[in-house]
Amino acid sequence: MNKVYIGKIVNTHGIKGEIRILSDFDFKDNAFKIGTSIIIDDNSYKINSYRKHKQFDMITLDGYNDINDVLFLMKKKVYKLKEELDLNDNQILDEDLITYNVINIDKKIGKITEIFYASPTNKILRVIFEKEVLIPYNSPIIRNIDTKKKTIEVELIEGMM
């Protein structure tokens, strides 16, 4: 079973069993599709409804219609089967990016060792060439991402290496 972490249940909302999830997952629309399942403590639960509220993702689960029915799920981690995410070719999970090689235009090859956020919208790749380089993921420095070859072509600016 290939699970992907998508968030953590932080609270309930209202009395009808709605669950509040805190998530920084990139592909929430794929993860929280109505009718698909999420995994909590190795148990599968069908999503009945989904909406966004402030910084939270709000869901109800099939068969859980009261606040008392969902209290046992508080503070639990939420996962999704990777196969159920139904990502297209240009959607890459962070954990998959770590397996990619980074190739500079001068043909130096590096490895991604970490992916982190400098702010809620700025993803940074920590890459080791002969030394460590931090590369903003959404920048003109990244020229091409080849999902079949699992490579990322970059053009580093002077002074980065």
Coordinates of C-alpha atoms in Angstrom, one line a residue, residues 13-18 60 64-67 70:
H13 CA -16.7 21.8 12.9
G14 CA -20.3 22.1 14.0
I15 CA -22.4 19.2 15.3
K16 CA -23.0 17.2 12.0
G17 CA -19.6 15.4 12.0
E18 CA -17.6 17.7 9.8
T60 CA -17.6 14.8 6.1
Y64 CA -20.5 9.7 10.2
N65 CA -23.3 12.3 10.7
D66 CA -22.7 13.5 14.3
I67 CA -19.9 15.2 16.1
V70 CA -15.9 11.5 14.6

